[in-house]
Amino acid sequence: NLVGALRARGATVAVVDPDDGAGGHEQPLRDPGSDGARAVLARLLAESDVVVLHPAGGAGSPTGRAWAGVAEATLLAVQRQRTARHDVTSAVQSLRLVRARLAGTVLTARSRRG
């Protein structure tokens, strides 16, 4: 929904799954502290107004935490009536460990698919 809203306002948005060969690379970018990963982000930002990194495992995955540490801002998505309070607390603590800049939390509706 965030990507759709940004695009509706005219922004060019690059959506990247760092676990799945970010930015057109054959290999997943698992080391965001590297100059290579920063270069990929810089290239994507040169081509787009906004880059949305969306790791499959979110803040609970090592890749998600690592990329959150180099991102300009991190949004934590919480699914209403499904995400346990303890999981939210754990995710926030993990993000703090990597010094992620937590910009906010997005409360999503429970999925109708299950």
PDB file of C-alpha atoms in Angstrom:
ATOM      1  CA  ASN A   1       0.000   0.000   0.000  1.00  0.00           C
ATOM      2  CA  LEU A   2       2.890   2.359   0.751  1.00  0.00           C
ATOM      3  CA  VAL A   3       4.386   1.783  -2.680  1.00  0.00           C
ATOM      4  CA  GLY A   4       0.992   2.298  -4.323  1.00  0.00           C
ATOM      5  CA  ALA A   5       0.431   5.544  -2.432  1.00  0.00           C
ATOM      6  CA  LEU A   6       3.864   6.872  -3.374  1.00  0.00           C
ATOM      7  CA  ARG A   7       3.350   5.958  -7.016  1.00  0.00           C
ATOM      8  CA  ALA A   8      -0.112   7.555  -7.004  1.00  0.00           C
ATOM      9  CA  ARG A   9       1.571  10.813  -5.961  1.00  0.00           C
ATOM     10  CA  GLY A  10       3.910  10.525  -8.951  1.00  0.00           C
ATOM     11  CA  ALA A  11       6.997   9.126  -7.240  1.00  0.00           C
ATOM     12  CA  THR A  12       9.227   6.639  -9.011  1.00  0.00           C
ATOM     13  CA  VAL A  13       9.604   3.747  -6.555  1.00  0.00           C
ATOM     14  CA  ALA A  14      12.075   0.863  -6.688  1.00  0.00           C
ATOM     15  CA  VAL A  15      10.936  -2.130  -4.640  1.00  0.00           C
ATOM     16  CA  VAL A  16      13.736  -4.493  -3.677  1.00  0.00           C
ATOM     17  CA  ASP A  17      13.770  -7.820  -1.856  1.00  0.00           C
ATOM     18  CA  PRO A  18      17.364  -7.952  -0.525  1.00  0.00           C
ATOM     19  CA  ASP A  19      17.002 -11.719  -0.075  1.00  0.00           C
ATOM     20  CA  ASP A  20      16.382 -12.127  -3.817  1.00  0.00           C
ATOM     21  CA  GLY A  21      19.159 -10.413  -5.732  1.00  0.00           C
ATOM     22  CA  ALA A  22      18.566  -6.756  -4.934  1.00  0.00           C
ATOM     23  CA  GLY A  23      18.728  -4.276  -7.736  1.00  0.00           C
ATOM     24  CA  GLY A  24      19.110  -6.791 -10.545  1.00  0.00           C
ATOM     25  CA  HIS A  25      22.092  -8.623  -9.081  1.00  0.00           C
ATOM     26  CA  GLU A  26      22.309 -12.381  -9.422  1.00  0.00           C
ATOM     27  CA  GLN A  27      23.348 -12.834  -5.795  1.00  0.00           C
ATOM     28  CA  PRO A  28      21.348 -11.595  -2.793  1.00  0.00           C
ATOM     29  CA  LEU A  29      22.943  -8.587  -1.070  1.00  0.00           C
ATOM     30  CA  ARG A  30      23.508  -9.979   2.395  1.00  0.00           C
ATOM     31  CA  ASP A  31      26.241  -7.568   3.476  1.00  0.00           C
ATOM     32  CA  PRO A  32      24.694  -4.107   3.463  1.00  0.00           C
ATOM     33  CA  GLY A  33      27.733  -2.641   5.211  1.00  0.00           C
ATOM     34  CA  SER A  34      29.806  -3.269   2.100  1.00  0.00           C
ATOM     35  CA  ASP A  35      30.653  -0.599  -0.417  1.00  0.00           C
ATOM     36  CA  GLY A  36      28.928  -2.725  -3.052  1.00  0.00           C
ATOM     37  CA  ALA A  37      25.581  -2.650  -1.271  1.00  0.00           C
ATOM     38  CA  ARG A  38      25.833   1.072  -0.686  1.00  0.00           C
ATOM     39  CA  ALA A  39      26.672   1.510  -4.371  1.00  0.00           C
ATOM     40  CA  VAL A  40      23.552  -0.478  -5.343  1.00  0.00           C
ATOM     41  CA  LEU A  41      21.423   1.753  -3.113  1.00  0.00           C
ATOM     42  CA  ALA A  42      23.023   4.857  -4.605  1.00  0.00           C
ATOM     43  CA  ARG A  43      22.334   3.587  -8.147  1.00  0.00           C
ATOM     44  CA  LEU A  44      18.716   2.779  -7.295  1.00  0.00           C
ATOM     45  CA  LEU A  45      18.250   6.214  -5.731  1.00  0.00           C
ATOM     46  CA  ALA A  46      19.726   7.831  -8.837  1.00  0.00           C
ATOM     47  CA  GLU A  47      17.029   6.075 -10.886  1.00  0.00           C
ATOM     48  CA  SER A  48      14.142   6.399  -8.381  1.00  0.00           C
ATOM     49  CA  ASP A  49      12.685   8.894  -5.958  1.00  0.00           C
ATOM     50  CA  VAL A  50      12.303   6.244  -3.246  1.00  0.00           C
ATOM     51  CA  VAL A  51      13.771   2.770  -2.665  1.00  0.00           C
ATOM     52  CA  VAL A  52      11.673   0.382  -0.599  1.00  0.00           C
ATOM     53  CA  LEU A  53      13.626  -2.556   0.799  1.00  0.00           C
ATOM     54  CA  HIS A  54      11.260  -5.384   1.652  1.00  0.00           C
ATOM     55  CA  PRO A  55      13.113  -8.430   3.029  1.00  0.00           C
ATOM     56  CA  ALA A  56      10.974 -11.563   3.170  1.00  0.00           C
ATOM     57  CA  GLY A  57      11.684 -12.164   6.858  1.00  0.00           C
ATOM     58  CA  GLY A  58      11.204  -8.550   7.933  1.00  0.00           C
ATOM     59  CA  ALA A  59      12.874  -7.352  11.133  1.00  0.00           C
ATOM     60  CA  GLY A  60      13.039 -10.946  12.325  1.00  0.00           C
ATOM     61  CA  SER A  61      15.524 -11.940   9.643  1.00  0.00           C
ATOM     62  CA  PRO A  62      19.259 -11.231   9.744  1.00  0.00           C
ATOM     63  CA  THR A  63      18.999  -9.669   6.280  1.00  0.00           C
ATOM     64  CA  GLY A  64      16.105  -7.463   7.371  1.00  0.00           C
ATOM     65  CA  ARG A  65      17.957  -6.196  10.424  1.00  0.00           C
ATOM     66  CA  ALA A  66      21.146  -5.587   8.476  1.00  0.00           C
ATOM     67  CA  TRP A  67      19.420  -3.563   5.759  1.00  0.00           C
ATOM     68  CA  ALA A  68      17.428  -1.635   8.368  1.00  0.00           C
ATOM     69  CA  GLY A  69      20.780  -0.548   9.763  1.00  0.00           C
ATOM     70  CA  VAL A  70      21.777   1.180   6.515  1.00  0.00           C
ATOM     71  CA  ALA A  71      18.353   2.400   5.406  1.00  0.00           C
ATOM     72  CA  GLU A  72      17.408   6.029   5.847  1.00  0.00           C
ATOM     73  CA  ALA A  73      14.261   5.000   7.729  1.00  0.00           C
ATOM     74  CA  THR A  74      12.517   1.807   8.823  1.00  0.00           C
ATOM     75  CA  LEU A  75       8.798   1.175   9.099  1.00  0.00           C
ATOM     76  CA  LEU A  76       7.675  -1.778  11.191  1.00  0.00           C
ATOM     77  CA  ALA A  77       4.545  -3.484   9.841  1.00  0.00           C
ATOM     78  CA  VAL A  78       2.269  -5.061  12.456  1.00  0.00           C
ATOM     79  CA  GLN A  79      -0.735  -7.146  11.483  1.00  0.00           C
ATOM     80  CA  ARG A  80      -3.810  -6.347  13.560  1.00  0.00           C
ATOM     81  CA  GLN A  81      -5.096  -9.225  15.722  1.00  0.00           C
ATOM     82  CA  ARG A  82      -2.272 -11.452  14.523  1.00  0.00           C
ATOM     83  CA  THR A  83       1.107 -10.043  15.509  1.00  0.00           C
ATOM     84  CA  ALA A  84       1.785 -10.742  19.168  1.00  0.00           C
ATOM     85  CA  ARG A  85       2.858  -7.836  21.362  1.00  0.00           C
ATOM     86  CA  HIS A  86       5.961  -9.821  22.358  1.00  0.00           C
ATOM     87  CA  ASP A  87       6.940 -10.117  18.656  1.00  0.00           C
ATOM     88  CA  VAL A  88       6.637  -6.356  18.208  1.00  0.00           C
ATOM     89  CA  THR A  89       8.819  -5.756  21.281  1.00  0.00           C
ATOM     90  CA  SER A  90      11.420  -8.241  20.018  1.00  0.00           C
ATOM     91  CA  ALA A  91      11.459  -6.649  16.575  1.00  0.00           C
ATOM     92  CA  VAL A  92      11.964  -3.161  18.027  1.00  0.00           C
ATOM     93  CA  GLN A  93      14.797  -4.416  20.245  1.00  0.00           C
ATOM     94  CA  SER A  94      16.452  -6.102  17.253  1.00  0.00           C
ATOM     95  CA  LEU A  95      16.190  -2.915  15.224  1.00  0.00           C
ATOM     96  CA  ARG A  96      17.744  -0.931  18.071  1.00  0.00           C
ATOM     97  CA  LEU A  97      20.713  -3.324  18.129  1.00  0.00           C
ATOM     98  CA  VAL A  98      21.556  -2.435  14.527  1.00  0.00           C
ATOM     99  CA  ARG A  99      20.856   1.262  15.164  1.00  0.00           C
ATOM    100  CA  ALA A 100      18.013   1.329  12.671  1.00  0.00           C
ATOM    101  CA  ARG A 101      16.122   4.592  12.433  1.00  0.00           C
ATOM    102  CA  LEU A 102      12.599   3.450  13.267  1.00  0.00           C
ATOM    103  CA  ALA A 103      10.339   6.022  11.640  1.00  0.00           C
ATOM    104  CA  GLY A 104       7.094   4.424  12.722  1.00  0.00           C
ATOM    105  CA  THR A 105       4.777   1.463  12.770  1.00  0.00           C
ATOM    106  CA  VAL A 106       2.168   0.544  10.201  1.00  0.00           C
ATOM    107  CA  LEU A 107      -0.886  -1.324  11.478  1.00  0.00           C
ATOM    108  CA  THR A 108      -2.270  -3.554   8.747  1.00  0.00           C
ATOM    109  CA  ALA A 109      -5.635  -5.262   8.613  1.00  0.00           C
ATOM    110  CA  ARG A 110      -5.774  -8.970   9.161  1.00  0.00           C
ATOM    111  CA  SER A 111      -5.411 -10.840   5.895  1.00  0.00           C
ATOM    112  CA  ARG A 112      -8.687 -12.216   4.551  1.00  0.00           C
ATOM    113  CA  ARG A 113      -6.814 -15.132   3.009  1.00  0.00           C
ATOM    114  CA  GLY A 114      -5.928 -16.650   6.328  1.00  0.00           C
TER     115      GLY A 114
END
